[in-house]
Amino acid sequence: MYDTPHYDALNDLLVSRRSVGLFRENTQIADQTLRDLAEAATRAPSAYNLQNWRFIAVRTPDAKARLQAAAYGQPQIGTASATFIMIGVETGYLDLADRLRPAQDAGIVPDAVAESWIDGAAQSHSQSSELRRDEAFRSVSLASMCLMLAAESRGLATGPMSGFDADAVRDAFDLAPGEIPVMLITVGVAENTAWPQKPRRPVEDVLSFA
């Protein structure tokens, strides 16, 4: 039986990560750091390698005010160094040929496989709005976790948020048709009063073997 090695560094990140709502005000994060976090988010898997996501790093006072208004005035958007709008793109399948080309050029994905993926995605996604939306949410959720762990590895705190008016976010940031604001992720330096990670249910309560 194969026994996997234990990766202490990753486990430490998972155990220490917490969802933070209290941030140290007036703490700026370099744009390059925000780019690095977004790059980490792109390492998430996506069906067919769709990469059906887009991110907006909100960090200027004006943009924060617009996003805060669309998020029912929640104060952490104002105090966090930045907030990422994590956007799912329902029309990602239309650009799949471009997304796969680098993998083909690198010899990772054979041309025949790429063509089969392009055809499969076109057939399934073009016929189902539910699939397009579900796939966008799946991809962005995976990307969001990658971003949060990358932030944790840099000593930054994050807080995923679902409390916002999606239509208001679309209007405030000129999202294109087919772009869905799936989640907001605040990023910054946590106040010392922020709670630690809350206890989780025992694995025995959530895992079964079949």
mmCIF file of C-alpha atoms in Angstrom, residues 3-155:
data_model
loop_
_atom_site.group_PDB
_atom_site.id
_atom_site.type_symbol
_atom_site.label_atom_id
_atom_site.label_comp_id
_atom_site.label_asym_id
_atom_site.label_seq_id
_atom_site.Cartn_x
_atom_site.Cartn_y
_atom_site.Cartn_z
ATOM 1 C CA ASP A 3 1.800 5.772 1.931
ATOM 2 C CA THR A 4 2.038 9.420 0.933
ATOM 3 C CA PRO A 5 4.642 11.720 2.485
ATOM 4 C CA HIS A 6 3.397 14.380 4.850
ATOM 5 C CA TYR A 7 3.856 17.956 3.660
ATOM 6 C CA ASP A 8 4.189 19.952 6.856
ATOM 7 C CA ALA A 9 4.386 23.335 5.108
ATOM 8 C CA LEU A 10 1.065 22.908 3.311
ATOM 9 C CA ASN A 11 -0.594 21.465 6.389
ATOM 10 C CA ASP A 12 0.607 24.425 8.446
ATOM 11 C CA LEU A 13 -0.994 26.808 5.935
ATOM 12 C CA LEU A 14 -4.279 24.913 6.009
ATOM 13 C CA VAL A 15 -4.372 24.875 9.802
ATOM 14 C CA SER A 16 -3.313 28.495 10.292
ATOM 15 C CA ARG A 17 -5.495 30.039 7.584
ATOM 16 C CA ARG A 18 -8.501 31.908 8.908
ATOM 17 C CA SER A 19 -11.256 34.024 7.483
ATOM 18 C CA VAL A 20 -10.581 37.571 8.652
ATOM 19 C CA GLY A 21 -12.957 40.513 8.806
ATOM 20 C CA LEU A 22 -10.788 42.882 10.862
ATOM 21 C CA PHE A 23 -7.816 44.369 9.016
ATOM 22 C CA ARG A 24 -5.125 46.861 9.956
ATOM 23 C CA GLU A 25 -6.168 50.083 8.251
ATOM 24 C CA ASN A 26 -3.962 52.113 5.900
ATOM 25 C CA THR A 27 -1.743 49.125 5.115
ATOM 26 C CA GLN A 28 -0.797 49.009 1.460
ATOM 27 C CA ILE A 29 0.173 45.895 -0.485
ATOM 28 C CA ALA A 30 2.447 46.301 -3.492
ATOM 29 C CA ASP A 31 0.791 45.804 -6.861
ATOM 30 C CA GLN A 32 3.394 43.128 -7.660
ATOM 31 C CA THR A 33 2.249 41.151 -4.617
ATOM 32 C CA LEU A 34 -1.340 41.379 -5.842
ATOM 33 C CA ARG A 35 -0.164 40.169 -9.260
ATOM 34 C CA ASP A 36 1.601 37.255 -7.577
ATOM 35 C CA LEU A 37 -1.582 36.296 -5.728
ATOM 36 C CA ALA A 38 -3.559 36.440 -8.963
ATOM 37 C CA GLU A 39 -0.918 34.291 -10.673
ATOM 38 C CA ALA A 40 -1.251 31.745 -7.874
ATOM 39 C CA ALA A 41 -5.009 31.709 -8.444
ATOM 40 C CA THR A 42 -4.436 30.779 -12.089
ATOM 41 C CA ARG A 43 -2.703 27.571 -10.969
ATOM 42 C CA ALA A 44 -6.104 26.136 -10.059
ATOM 43 C CA PRO A 45 -7.483 23.364 -12.253
ATOM 44 C CA SER A 46 -10.407 23.951 -14.597
ATOM 45 C CA ALA A 47 -12.376 21.658 -16.872
ATOM 46 C CA TYR A 48 -10.723 21.321 -20.301
ATOM 47 C CA ASN A 49 -8.206 23.871 -19.008
ATOM 48 C CA LEU A 50 -10.859 26.508 -19.686
ATOM 49 C CA GLN A 51 -9.289 28.979 -17.249
ATOM 50 C CA ASN A 52 -12.710 30.618 -17.251
ATOM 51 C CA TRP A 53 -11.915 33.302 -14.713
ATOM 52 C CA ARG A 54 -10.916 36.933 -14.374
ATOM 53 C CA PHE A 55 -9.902 38.946 -11.323
ATOM 54 C CA ILE A 56 -10.112 42.619 -10.364
ATOM 55 C CA ALA A 57 -7.867 43.815 -7.527
ATOM 56 C CA VAL A 58 -9.740 46.682 -5.888
ATOM 57 C CA ARG A 59 -7.316 48.877 -3.949
ATOM 58 C CA THR A 60 -7.908 52.565 -4.696
ATOM 59 C CA PRO A 61 -10.203 54.599 -2.409
ATOM 60 C CA ASP A 62 -12.691 55.281 -5.210
ATOM 61 C CA ALA A 63 -12.900 51.645 -6.292
ATOM 62 C CA LYS A 64 -13.185 50.504 -2.667
ATOM 63 C CA ALA A 65 -16.094 52.882 -2.133
ATOM 64 C CA ARG A 66 -17.899 51.537 -5.201
ATOM 65 C CA LEU A 67 -17.373 47.941 -4.144
ATOM 66 C CA GLN A 68 -18.328 48.642 -0.545
ATOM 67 C CA ALA A 69 -21.608 50.161 -1.701
ATOM 68 C CA ALA A 70 -22.314 47.010 -3.742
ATOM 69 C CA ALA A 71 -21.486 44.861 -0.717
ATOM 70 C CA TYR A 72 -24.057 46.379 1.627
ATOM 71 C CA GLY A 73 -21.511 48.701 3.246
ATOM 72 C CA GLN A 74 -19.459 45.932 4.860
ATOM 73 C CA PRO A 75 -16.523 47.720 6.517
ATOM 74 C CA GLN A 76 -13.765 45.194 5.778
ATOM 75 C CA ILE A 77 -13.707 46.260 2.134
ATOM 76 C CA GLY A 78 -12.683 49.704 3.290
ATOM 77 C CA THR A 79 -10.080 48.560 5.805
ATOM 78 C CA ALA A 80 -8.491 45.685 3.866
ATOM 79 C CA SER A 81 -5.496 46.534 1.708
ATOM 80 C CA ALA A 82 -7.314 45.172 -1.341
ATOM 81 C CA THR A 83 -10.312 43.097 -2.304
ATOM 82 C CA PHE A 84 -10.289 40.717 -5.246
ATOM 83 C CA ILE A 85 -13.451 40.389 -7.287
ATOM 84 C CA MET A 86 -13.297 36.770 -8.417
ATOM 85 C CA ILE A 87 -15.145 36.586 -11.731
ATOM 86 C CA GLY A 88 -16.341 33.486 -13.541
ATOM 87 C CA VAL A 89 -16.579 33.710 -17.324
ATOM 88 C CA GLU A 90 -19.455 31.690 -18.746
ATOM 89 C CA THR A 91 -18.195 32.110 -22.306
ATOM 90 C CA GLY A 92 -14.749 30.697 -21.566
ATOM 91 C CA TYR A 93 -15.327 27.747 -23.882
ATOM 92 C CA LEU A 94 -15.324 30.114 -26.870
ATOM 93 C CA ASP A 95 -11.641 30.912 -26.246
ATOM 94 C CA LEU A 96 -10.537 27.373 -25.463
ATOM 95 C CA ALA A 97 -8.384 27.034 -28.591
ATOM 96 C CA ASP A 98 -6.299 30.014 -27.421
ATOM 97 C CA ARG A 99 -6.088 28.624 -23.902
ATOM 98 C CA LEU A 100 -4.809 25.244 -25.109
ATOM 99 C CA ARG A 101 -2.322 26.513 -27.699
ATOM 100 C CA PRO A 102 0.573 27.038 -25.220
ATOM 101 C CA ALA A 103 0.156 23.466 -23.947
ATOM 102 C CA GLN A 104 0.139 22.182 -27.518
ATOM 103 C CA ASP A 105 3.230 24.209 -28.422
ATOM 104 C CA ALA A 106 5.011 22.852 -25.351
ATOM 105 C CA GLY A 107 4.180 19.285 -26.336
ATOM 106 C CA ILE A 108 2.053 18.710 -23.241
ATOM 107 C CA VAL A 109 -1.319 18.253 -24.928
ATOM 108 C CA PRO A 110 -1.363 16.482 -28.328
ATOM 109 C CA ASP A 111 -3.209 18.309 -31.086
ATOM 110 C CA ALA A 112 -5.775 15.537 -31.399
ATOM 111 C CA VAL A 113 -6.572 15.725 -27.702
ATOM 112 C CA ALA A 114 -6.876 19.501 -27.837
ATOM 113 C CA GLU A 115 -9.283 19.268 -30.760
ATOM 114 C CA SER A 116 -11.411 16.743 -28.884
ATOM 115 C CA TRP A 117 -11.533 19.017 -25.846
ATOM 116 C CA ILE A 118 -12.470 22.038 -27.945
ATOM 117 C CA ASP A 119 -15.262 20.084 -29.640
ATOM 118 C CA GLY A 120 -16.483 18.579 -26.367
ATOM 119 C CA ALA A 121 -16.573 21.899 -24.566
ATOM 120 C CA ALA A 122 -18.327 23.606 -27.469
ATOM 121 C CA GLN A 123 -21.036 20.950 -27.665
ATOM 122 C CA SER A 124 -21.726 20.709 -23.943
ATOM 123 C CA HIS A 125 -21.407 24.373 -22.976
ATOM 124 C CA SER A 126 -23.243 25.853 -25.925
ATOM 125 C CA GLN A 127 -26.314 23.789 -25.078
ATOM 126 C CA SER A 128 -26.514 24.371 -21.317
ATOM 127 C CA SER A 129 -26.587 27.701 -19.490
ATOM 128 C CA GLU A 130 -26.646 25.747 -16.242
ATOM 129 C CA LEU A 131 -23.379 23.995 -17.121
ATOM 130 C CA ARG A 132 -21.732 27.269 -18.115
ATOM 131 C CA ARG A 133 -22.671 28.849 -14.790
ATOM 132 C CA ASP A 134 -21.778 25.797 -12.718
ATOM 133 C CA GLU A 135 -18.401 25.482 -14.426
ATOM 134 C CA ALA A 136 -17.668 29.152 -13.832
ATOM 135 C CA PHE A 137 -18.443 28.771 -10.134
ATOM 136 C CA ARG A 138 -16.357 25.605 -9.835
ATOM 137 C CA SER A 139 -13.341 27.133 -11.517
ATOM 138 C CA VAL A 140 -13.436 30.374 -9.548
ATOM 139 C CA SER A 141 -13.950 28.559 -6.238
ATOM 140 C CA LEU A 142 -10.795 26.515 -6.858
ATOM 141 C CA ALA A 143 -8.890 29.639 -7.923
ATOM 142 C CA SER A 144 -10.060 31.461 -4.793
ATOM 143 C CA MET A 145 -8.633 28.806 -2.493
ATOM 144 C CA CYS A 146 -5.303 28.941 -4.318
ATOM 145 C CA LEU A 147 -5.223 32.714 -3.877
ATOM 146 C CA MET A 148 -6.040 32.501 -0.170
ATOM 147 C CA LEU A 149 -3.332 29.915 0.497
ATOM 148 C CA ALA A 150 -0.816 31.981 -1.456
ATOM 149 C CA ALA A 151 -1.712 35.001 0.670
ATOM 150 C CA GLU A 152 -1.378 32.948 3.854
ATOM 151 C CA SER A 153 2.096 31.837 2.761
ATOM 152 C CA ARG A 154 3.099 35.513 2.604
ATOM 153 C CA GLY A 155 1.757 36.331 6.054
#
